Amino acid sequence: MKKEPFVTKEQIEEIVREYPTPFHLYDEKGIRDNAKAVKEAFAWNPGFREYFAVKATPNPFILNILKEYDCGCDCASITELMLADSQGFDGRHIMFSSNDTPAEEYAFANEIGAIINLDDITHIDFLEGIIGTLPETISCRYNPGGVFQMSNGIMDNPGDAKYGFTTEQMFEGFRILKDKGVKHFGIHAFLASNTVTNEYYPQLAKQLFELAVRLKEEVGVHIAFINLSGGVGVAYHPDQTPNDIRVIGEGVHQAFDEVLVPAGMGDVAIYTEMGRFMLAPYGCLVTQAIHEKHTHKEYIGVDACAVNLMRPAIYGAYHHISVLGRDNNVCDHKYDVTGSLCENSDKFAIDRMLPKIEMGDYLVIHDAGAHGYSMGYNYNGKLRSAELLLKEDGSVQLIRRAETPEDYFATFDCFDILKNMKNPTK
């Protein structure tokens, strides 16, 4: 697959007249087309809903685009709950999936009517002690342990993950919840991350559907929904074949008809939480080459750093890079593309073959629409950059301004840093 930027050099040159690099740029048309495709892929299930993982791209403008396609919000903290609530998502459209959860976060989730997804069997009593009577609908996160394996090998190791109930705890937990008055149950599981295969969801679904049938028959509970969570990945490498959401949806449909329908469970709703799949390909980090260094290696220094996109620094993750205005089919120069942090891991690419880069060139770092801006931080006193939306009509909208020194110093209540500076910035 050839990766092409969704923005041209001419567009970027126009944008930077008002918004200097670095910045995150999102493609409204791509987001809308993908959200529509996801909805159509699961239209066979009347109760289907995508609960977008807010942690991937916590921006109200993005959430409101997805809201038009009946997406909900998957939240993992009180601030994410507040963001969803502030944008008019009702409780049915908010899934609260957290772990090691503070009492006040459960209390707020219950207050706004969010669907609570418990991560541990001990949280049943913990939640009851906070809110009193449990809600009629509640979900439990399942972790079968071991490894998750498909035809092309081991995909992940759930047994080493901190999340979820064991199989035995699912049965015990559902019995306890039923005795406490819960009437409608959900099952949630996340067993593999960033899978680039159409097999993952159907295989996960079959496993969860079989568990649901056992829970219904052995515990006598009503399974209202099964949440396949995330894990459907994107093709970060250009030689990968992207997932086909329509093939995936049909694979889940087949497992649904084979397992749930014969068990009289054709009313079960299917939920998903695909933060990465929904947004990653439709956002990029735009940065400018500002330095070149010729030592033991060839380095290109850009004005972005790991503050803007942490994944390469902390995971060694690959993000494709296009140099705007250059022939990206002719990659005859080997570079490390680096940021300015005082950390040697602050590199967007290592030994990457790219076109010859001149100072002032604009680089597009692909697939940064999820877990890009949201993972940013202020190490070295770096300030997080702006987020922009490239709208369908070609115009650009600022959807989050860049941070300022005032933002960085705002929490020092006892010190007026800027006022006390000998040479304050203007």
Short mmCIF file of C-alpha atoms in Angstrom, two decimals:
data_model
loop_
_atom_site.label_atom_id
_atom_site.label_comp_id
_atom_site.label_asym_id
_atom_site.label_seq_id
_atom_site.Cartn_x
_atom_site.Cartn_y
_atom_site.Cartn_z
CA MET A 1 0.00 0.00 0.00
CA LYS A 2 1.39 3.38 -0.97
CA LYS A 3 0.91 5.99 1.74
CA GLU A 4 -0.06 9.42 0.47
CA PRO A 5 -0.65 12.48 2.68
CA PHE A 6 -4.21 13.78 2.72
CA VAL A 7 -2.78 17.30 2.50
CA THR A 8 -0.59 18.95 -0.15
CA LYS A 9 2.50 21.12 0.16
CA GLU A 10 0.50 24.07 -1.14
CA GLN A 11 -2.16 23.58 1.52
CA ILE A 12 0.45 23.37 4.28
CA GLU A 13 2.20 26.50 3.04
CA GLU A 14 -1.15 28.28 3.29
CA ILE A 15 -1.92 26.86 6.75
CA VAL A 16 1.44 27.83 8.28
CA ARG A 17 0.81 31.47 7.50
CA GLU A 18 -1.60 31.42 10.44
CA TYR A 19 -0.64 28.32 12.40
CA PRO A 20 3.09 27.61 12.73
CA THR A 21 4.43 24.07 12.83
CA PRO A 22 4.37 21.69 14.51
CA PHE A 23 0.67 20.86 14.62
CA HIS A 24 -1.67 17.90 14.39
CA LEU A 25 -3.98 17.98 11.39
CA TYR A 26 -7.13 15.85 11.02
CA ASP A 27 -8.99 14.94 7.84
CA GLU A 28 -12.74 15.52 8.33
CA LYS A 29 -13.73 13.70 5.15
CA GLY A 30 -11.67 10.64 6.07
CA ILE A 31 -13.13 10.53 9.57
CA ARG A 32 -16.68 10.77 8.25
CA ASP A 33 -16.21 8.18 5.52
CA ASN A 34 -14.70 5.72 7.99
CA ALA A 35 -17.38 6.25 10.63
CA LYS A 36 -20.03 5.62 7.99
CA ALA A 37 -18.25 2.44 6.84
CA VAL A 38 -18.09 1.10 10.41
CA LYS A 39 -21.78 1.75 10.94
CA GLU A 40 -22.67 0.04 7.66
CA ALA A 41 -20.42 -2.97 8.41
CA PHE A 42 -22.42 -3.77 11.55
CA ALA A 43 -25.85 -2.61 10.36
CA TRP A 44 -27.03 -6.24 10.53
CA ASN A 45 -27.07 -5.85 14.34
CA PRO A 46 -29.88 -3.45 15.34
CA GLY A 47 -28.25 -2.55 18.65
CA PHE A 48 -24.75 -1.94 17.29
CA ARG A 49 -22.81 1.05 18.55
CA GLU A 50 -19.21 2.17 18.29
CA TYR A 51 -18.04 3.69 21.58
CA PHE A 52 -15.07 5.76 20.46
CA ALA A 53 -12.11 5.44 22.84
CA VAL A 54 -11.81 9.03 24.01
CA LYS A 55 -8.22 8.48 25.19
CA ALA A 56 -7.17 8.13 21.55
CA THR A 57 -8.21 11.67 20.52
CA PRO A 58 -9.90 13.61 23.34
CA ASN A 59 -11.16 16.57 21.34
CA PRO A 60 -14.78 17.80 21.45
CA PHE A 61 -14.77 18.71 17.76
CA ILE A 62 -13.80 15.13 16.86
CA LEU A 63 -16.36 13.69 19.28
CA ASN A 64 -19.12 15.77 17.74
CA ILE A 65 -18.30 14.54 14.24
CA LEU A 66 -18.54 10.93 15.44
CA LYS A 67 -21.72 11.72 17.36
CA GLU A 68 -23.45 12.35 14.03
CA TYR A 69 -22.99 8.63 13.28
CA ASP A 70 -24.49 7.57 16.64
CA CYS A 71 -21.09 6.82 18.12
CA GLY A 72 -20.75 6.85 21.87
CA CYS A 73 -17.73 7.49 24.08
CA ASP A 74 -15.55 4.95 25.85
CA CYS A 75 -14.15 6.77 28.89
CA ALA A 76 -11.42 5.73 31.32
CA SER A 77 -11.29 8.66 33.76
CA ILE A 78 -13.45 11.34 35.33
CA THR A 79 -12.13 14.02 32.96
CA GLU A 80 -13.02 11.90 29.94
CA LEU A 81 -16.47 11.37 31.46
CA MET A 82 -16.78 15.14 31.93
CA LEU A 83 -15.77 15.72 28.30
CA ALA A 84 -18.38 13.27 27.00
CA ASP A 85 -21.08 14.63 29.30
CA SER A 86 -20.30 18.22 28.29
CA GLN A 87 -20.85 17.37 24.62
CA GLY A 88 -24.34 16.03 25.19
CA PHE A 89 -23.67 12.30 25.16
CA ASP A 90 -26.33 10.63 27.31
CA GLY A 91 -25.63 7.73 29.63
CA ARG A 92 -26.50 5.11 27.01
CA HIS A 93 -23.77 6.58 24.81
CA ILE A 94 -21.06 6.55 27.50
CA MET A 95 -19.15 3.43 28.50
CA PHE A 96 -16.97 3.77 31.60
CA SER A 97 -14.16 1.22 31.32
CA SER A 98 -11.52 1.96 33.92
CA ASN A 99 -9.23 0.04 36.24
CA ASP A 100 -7.91 0.71 39.74
CA THR A 101 -10.84 3.15 39.82
CA PRO A 102 -11.14 5.89 42.50
CA ALA A 103 -14.47 6.11 44.32
CA GLU A 104 -15.31 9.59 43.02
CA GLU A 105 -15.00 8.39 39.42
CA TYR A 106 -17.50 5.57 39.93
CA ALA A 107 -19.81 8.03 41.67
CA PHE A 108 -19.69 10.50 38.77
CA ALA A 109 -20.14 7.75 36.16
CA ASN A 110 -23.25 6.58 38.01
CA GLU A 111 -24.52 10.15 38.37
CA ILE A 112 -24.50 10.76 34.60
CA GLY A 113 -25.98 7.31 33.89
CA ALA A 114 -22.94 5.87 32.11
CA ILE A 115 -22.71 2.13 31.55
CA ILE A 116 -20.18 0.93 34.11
CA ASN A 117 -17.77 -1.78 32.98
CA LEU A 118 -16.20 -3.40 36.05
CA ASP A 119 -12.57 -4.46 35.78
CA ASP A 120 -12.38 -6.68 38.88
CA ILE A 121 -14.70 -8.84 40.97
CA THR A 122 -13.77 -6.90 44.15
CA HIS A 123 -15.19 -3.77 42.55
CA ILE A 124 -18.72 -5.10 42.88
CA ASP A 125 -18.78 -4.45 46.62
CA PHE A 126 -16.62 -1.35 46.18
CA LEU A 127 -19.12 0.17 43.74
CA GLU A 128 -22.10 -0.80 45.89
CA GLY A 129 -20.48 0.87 48.88
CA ILE A 130 -20.17 4.10 46.90
CA ILE A 131 -23.54 4.36 45.14
CA GLY A 132 -25.77 2.03 47.16
CA THR A 133 -28.18 0.27 44.81
CA LEU A 134 -26.41 -1.00 41.72
CA PRO A 135 -27.68 0.05 38.27
CA GLU A 136 -29.91 -2.38 36.40
CA THR A 137 -27.35 -2.66 33.60
CA ILE A 138 -23.71 -3.43 34.29
CA SER A 139 -20.79 -4.92 32.37
CA CYS A 140 -17.75 -6.96 33.35
CA ARG A 141 -14.39 -7.09 31.63
CA TYR A 142 -13.20 -10.59 30.78
CA ASN A 143 -9.63 -11.88 30.66
CA PRO A 144 -9.34 -15.60 29.82
CA GLY A 145 -5.59 -15.63 30.52
CA GLY A 146 -2.99 -17.44 28.48
CA VAL A 147 -2.12 -16.13 25.06
CA PHE A 148 -4.42 -15.05 22.24
CA GLN A 149 -3.51 -17.00 19.13
CA MET A 150 -4.77 -16.94 15.56
CA SER A 151 -3.83 -18.72 12.38
CA ASN A 152 -0.82 -16.47 11.84
CA GLY A 153 0.57 -16.95 15.35
CA ILE A 154 0.37 -15.45 18.83
CA MET A 155 -1.14 -11.97 18.77
CA ASP A 156 -0.91 -10.95 22.42
CA ASN A 157 -0.62 -12.20 25.99
CA PRO A 158 -3.82 -11.52 28.00
CA GLY A 159 -2.49 -13.62 30.86
CA ASP A 160 0.15 -10.97 31.50
CA ALA A 161 -2.33 -8.07 31.45
CA LYS A 162 -3.63 -6.39 34.59
CA TYR A 163 -7.19 -6.16 33.28
CA GLY A 164 -10.35 -8.15 33.76
CA PHE A 165 -12.11 -11.07 35.48
CA THR A 166 -10.93 -14.67 35.10
CA THR A 167 -13.38 -17.16 33.61
CA GLU A 168 -14.34 -18.44 37.07
CA GLN A 169 -14.76 -14.88 38.36
CA MET A 170 -17.11 -14.03 35.49
CA PHE A 171 -19.54 -16.74 36.61
CA GLU A 172 -19.19 -15.85 40.29
CA GLY A 173 -19.42 -12.13 39.57
CA PHE A 174 -22.56 -12.47 37.45
CA ARG A 175 -24.21 -14.52 40.20
CA ILE A 176 -23.36 -11.87 42.79
CA LEU A 177 -24.59 -9.06 40.56
CA LYS A 178 -27.81 -10.93 39.79
CA ASP A 179 -28.44 -11.42 43.51
CA LYS A 180 -27.90 -7.68 44.02
CA GLY A 181 -30.61 -6.80 41.51
CA VAL A 182 -28.73 -6.30 38.24
CA LYS A 183 -31.00 -7.29 35.34
CA HIS A 184 -29.02 -6.67 32.16
CA PHE A 185 -25.42 -7.75 31.66
CA GLY A 186 -22.60 -6.87 29.31
CA ILE A 187 -19.39 -8.72 28.49
CA HIS A 188 -16.28 -6.80 27.47
CA ALA A 189 -12.86 -8.05 26.39
CA PHE A 190 -9.67 -6.68 24.88
CA LEU A 191 -7.28 -9.52 24.08
CA ALA A 192 -4.92 -8.17 21.41
CA SER A 193 -3.67 -4.76 20.35
CA ASN A 194 -3.37 -3.25 16.88
CA THR A 195 -4.15 -6.41 14.93
CA VAL A 196 -3.79 -5.97 11.18
CA THR A 197 -5.90 -8.94 10.18
CA ASN A 198 -9.58 -9.39 9.45
CA GLU A 199 -9.59 -12.52 11.65
CA TYR A 200 -9.26 -10.88 15.07
CA TYR A 201 -12.77 -9.57 15.73
CA PRO A 202 -14.60 -12.66 14.40
CA GLN A 203 -12.41 -15.00 16.47
CA LEU A 204 -12.76 -12.84 19.60
CA ALA A 205 -16.49 -12.58 18.99
CA LYS A 206 -16.91 -16.36 18.76
CA GLN A 207 -15.06 -16.79 22.05
CA LEU A 208 -17.19 -14.19 23.80
CA PHE A 209 -20.42 -15.46 22.24
CA GLU A 210 -19.72 -18.96 23.57
CA LEU A 211 -19.02 -17.52 27.02
CA ALA A 212 -22.26 -15.53 26.85
CA VAL A 213 -24.30 -18.65 26.08
CA ARG A 214 -22.77 -20.44 29.07
CA LEU A 215 -23.44 -17.49 31.37
CA LYS A 216 -27.04 -17.30 30.25
CA GLU A 217 -27.63 -21.04 30.66
CA GLU A 218 -25.67 -21.60 33.89
CA VAL A 219 -26.35 -18.35 35.75
CA GLY A 220 -29.69 -17.43 34.22
CA VAL A 221 -28.85 -13.85 33.28
CA HIS A 222 -29.86 -11.67 30.35
CA ILE A 223 -26.86 -10.73 28.22
CA ALA A 224 -27.77 -7.35 26.79
CA PHE A 225 -24.57 -6.58 24.91
CA ILE A 226 -21.13 -7.90 24.04
CA ASN A 227 -18.39 -5.30 23.68
CA LEU A 228 -15.57 -6.39 21.38
CA SER A 229 -13.58 -3.37 22.55
CA GLY A 230 -10.60 -2.23 20.47
CA GLY A 231 -7.68 -4.07 18.95
CA VAL A 232 -8.61 -3.60 15.29
CA GLY A 233 -5.45 -1.94 14.07
CA VAL A 234 -4.21 0.17 11.20
CA ALA A 235 -1.48 -0.38 8.61
CA TYR A 236 1.31 1.84 9.93
CA HIS A 237 3.78 0.24 7.48
CA PRO A 238 3.17 0.86 3.77
CA ASP A 239 3.74 -2.84 3.02
CA GLN A 240 0.84 -3.88 5.28
CA THR A 241 -2.66 -4.56 3.94
CA PRO A 242 -5.21 -2.46 5.86
CA ASN A 243 -8.09 -4.13 7.67
CA ASP A 244 -11.39 -4.27 5.76
CA ILE A 245 -14.10 -3.33 8.24
CA ARG A 246 -16.84 -4.77 6.03
CA VAL A 247 -15.14 -8.18 5.97
CA ILE A 248 -14.64 -7.94 9.72
CA GLY A 249 -18.29 -7.04 10.29
CA GLU A 250 -19.47 -9.95 8.19
CA GLY A 251 -17.14 -12.31 10.07
CA VAL A 252 -18.69 -11.23 13.38
CA HIS A 253 -22.15 -11.62 11.80
CA GLN A 254 -21.37 -15.21 10.86
CA ALA A 255 -20.20 -16.05 14.39
CA PHE A 256 -23.32 -14.34 15.79
CA ASP A 257 -25.59 -16.51 13.63
CA GLU A 258 -23.67 -19.68 14.45
CA VAL A 259 -23.48 -19.24 18.24
CA LEU A 260 -25.96 -16.71 19.63
CA VAL A 261 -29.00 -17.12 17.38
CA PRO A 262 -29.43 -20.88 18.01
CA ALA A 263 -29.20 -20.16 21.75
CA GLY A 264 -32.14 -17.75 21.52
CA MET A 265 -29.84 -14.73 22.00
CA GLY A 266 -30.45 -12.89 18.75
CA ASP A 267 -31.28 -9.71 20.69
CA VAL A 268 -27.70 -9.21 21.94
CA ALA A 269 -26.24 -5.85 20.87
CA ILE A 270 -22.69 -5.66 19.54
CA TYR A 271 -20.50 -2.80 20.76
CA THR A 272 -17.00 -1.77 19.66
CA GLU A 273 -14.38 0.68 20.97
CA MET A 274 -12.06 1.29 18.03
CA GLY A 275 -10.15 4.45 18.87
CA ARG A 276 -7.13 3.63 16.72
CA PHE A 277 -9.10 2.33 13.73
CA MET A 278 -11.51 5.26 13.85
CA LEU A 279 -8.90 8.05 13.90
CA ALA A 280 -5.25 7.07 13.43
CA PRO A 281 -5.09 7.20 9.60
CA TYR A 282 -7.05 10.46 9.51
CA GLY A 283 -4.58 12.54 11.49
CA CYS A 284 -0.96 13.49 10.91
CA LEU A 285 1.77 15.47 12.62
CA VAL A 286 3.12 18.24 10.41
CA THR A 287 6.63 19.43 11.25
CA GLN A 288 9.42 21.39 9.57
CA ALA A 289 13.08 20.48 9.09
CA ILE A 290 15.11 23.10 10.96
CA HIS A 291 18.56 21.53 11.42
CA GLU A 292 20.81 18.97 9.78
CA LYS A 293 23.73 17.25 11.47
CA HIS A 294 26.54 15.25 9.89
CA THR A 295 28.40 13.20 12.51
CA HIS A 296 28.45 9.45 12.93
CA LYS A 297 25.08 9.44 11.21
CA GLU A 298 23.00 11.80 9.13
CA TYR A 299 20.41 13.61 11.25
CA ILE A 300 17.46 15.79 10.34
CA GLY A 301 16.21 17.86 13.26
CA VAL A 302 12.57 18.94 13.14
CA ASP A 303 10.55 21.38 15.23
CA ALA A 304 8.35 18.59 16.66
CA CYS A 305 9.51 16.14 19.31
CA ALA A 306 8.20 13.23 21.38
CA VAL A 307 5.95 15.69 23.22
CA ASN A 308 3.90 15.78 20.01
CA LEU A 309 4.07 12.05 19.22
CA MET A 310 5.41 9.68 21.85
CA ARG A 311 4.83 6.32 20.17
CA PRO A 312 8.20 6.08 18.36
CA ALA A 313 10.11 7.07 21.51
CA ILE A 314 8.38 4.76 23.98
CA TYR A 315 7.37 1.82 21.78
CA GLY A 316 9.83 2.02 18.91
CA ALA A 317 6.68 2.35 16.81
CA TYR A 318 6.92 2.93 13.07
CA HIS A 319 5.22 6.00 11.58
CA HIS A 320 5.59 6.58 7.88
CA ILE A 321 7.04 9.94 6.82
CA SER A 322 6.39 11.88 3.63
CA VAL A 323 8.43 14.91 2.62
CA LEU A 324 6.09 17.39 0.98
CA GLY A 325 7.19 18.63 -2.41
CA ARG A 326 9.73 15.82 -2.87
CA ASP A 327 9.47 12.64 -4.91
CA ASN A 328 8.77 10.16 -2.13
CA ASN A 329 9.32 7.28 -4.55
CA VAL A 330 13.01 8.21 -4.64
CA CYS A 331 14.27 7.46 -1.14
CA ASP A 332 18.06 7.57 -1.53
CA HIS A 333 19.13 9.27 1.71
CA LYS A 334 19.34 7.57 5.10
CA TYR A 335 18.39 9.72 8.09
CA ASP A 336 17.56 9.68 11.74
CA VAL A 337 14.71 12.19 12.11
CA THR A 338 14.95 13.69 15.57
CA GLY A 339 13.29 16.08 17.98
CA SER A 340 14.95 18.39 20.50
CA LEU A 341 14.32 16.62 23.80
CA CYS A 342 17.27 15.76 26.03
CA GLU A 343 16.60 12.07 25.38
CA ASN A 344 18.29 9.96 22.72
CA SER A 345 15.01 8.09 22.15
CA ASP A 346 13.43 11.29 20.80
CA LYS A 347 13.48 10.07 17.21
CA PHE A 348 10.61 9.80 14.74
CA ALA A 349 12.67 7.56 12.46
CA ILE A 350 15.97 5.68 12.68
CA ASP A 351 18.00 4.81 9.59
CA ARG A 352 14.99 5.72 7.47
CA MET A 353 15.40 5.95 3.72
CA LEU A 354 13.82 9.21 2.58
CA PRO A 355 14.15 11.73 -0.24
CA LYS A 356 16.89 14.33 0.22
CA ILE A 357 15.59 16.79 2.81
CA GLU A 358 16.42 20.49 2.67
CA MET A 359 16.07 22.87 5.57
CA GLY A 360 12.57 24.34 5.55
CA ASP A 361 10.95 21.24 4.06
CA TYR A 362 7.69 20.13 5.64
CA LEU A 363 7.41 16.53 6.82
CA VAL A 364 4.11 14.72 7.30
CA ILE A 365 4.24 11.99 9.93
CA HIS A 366 1.39 9.65 9.08
CA ASP A 367 -1.21 7.83 11.20
CA ALA A 368 -0.94 10.18 14.19
CA GLY A 369 -4.68 10.76 14.56
CA ALA A 370 -4.98 8.43 17.56
CA HIS A 371 -2.65 8.24 20.57
CA GLY A 372 -0.74 11.19 19.12
CA TYR A 373 -1.60 14.51 20.70
CA SER A 374 -3.35 12.77 23.58
CA MET A 375 -0.17 11.12 24.86
CA GLY A 376 1.73 14.40 24.91
CA TYR A 377 3.46 15.79 27.96
CA ASN A 378 5.59 18.74 29.08
CA TYR A 379 9.00 17.19 29.65
CA ASN A 380 11.85 19.69 29.15
CA GLY A 381 9.21 22.39 29.45
CA LYS A 382 8.01 21.67 25.95
CA LEU A 383 4.60 23.01 25.02
CA ARG A 384 2.01 20.92 23.21
CA SER A 385 1.07 22.08 19.75
CA ALA A 386 -2.20 23.02 18.11
CA GLU A 387 -4.79 20.67 16.63
CA LEU A 388 -6.35 21.65 13.31
CA LEU A 389 -9.22 20.18 11.31
CA LEU A 390 -9.02 20.09 7.52
CA LYS A 391 -12.67 20.43 6.68
CA GLU A 392 -14.45 18.82 3.77
CA ASP A 393 -14.63 22.16 1.92
CA GLY A 394 -10.84 22.58 2.13
CA SER A 395 -10.87 25.20 4.88
CA VAL A 396 -8.99 24.74 8.13
CA GLN A 397 -10.42 25.13 11.63
CA LEU A 398 -8.44 25.49 14.83
CA ILE A 399 -9.87 22.88 17.22
CA ARG A 400 -7.28 23.25 19.98
CA ARG A 401 -4.84 26.11 20.33
CA ALA A 402 -1.17 25.57 21.03
CA GLU A 403 -0.07 25.76 24.66
CA THR A 404 1.65 28.88 25.92
CA PRO A 405 4.14 29.49 28.76
CA GLU A 406 1.18 30.84 30.74
CA ASP A 407 -0.47 27.41 30.47
CA TYR A 408 2.71 25.66 31.60
CA PHE A 409 3.14 27.90 34.66
CA ALA A 410 -0.57 28.11 35.54
CA THR A 411 -0.48 25.48 38.28
CA PHE A 412 2.29 27.22 40.26
CA ASP A 413 -0.21 29.03 42.48
CA CYS A 414 2.45 30.40 44.84
CA PHE A 415 4.72 31.85 42.19
CA ASP A 416 4.04 34.36 39.43
CA ILE A 417 6.79 33.03 37.18
CA LEU A 418 6.24 35.37 34.26
CA LYS A 419 5.91 38.45 36.45
CA ASN A 420 9.16 37.68 38.25
CA MET A 421 11.19 37.06 35.09
CA LYS A 422 14.00 39.52 34.52
CA ASN A 423 13.45 39.36 30.77
CA PRO A 424 9.79 38.45 30.25
CA THR A 425 8.69 37.35 26.82
CA LYS A 426 6.37 39.66 24.97
#
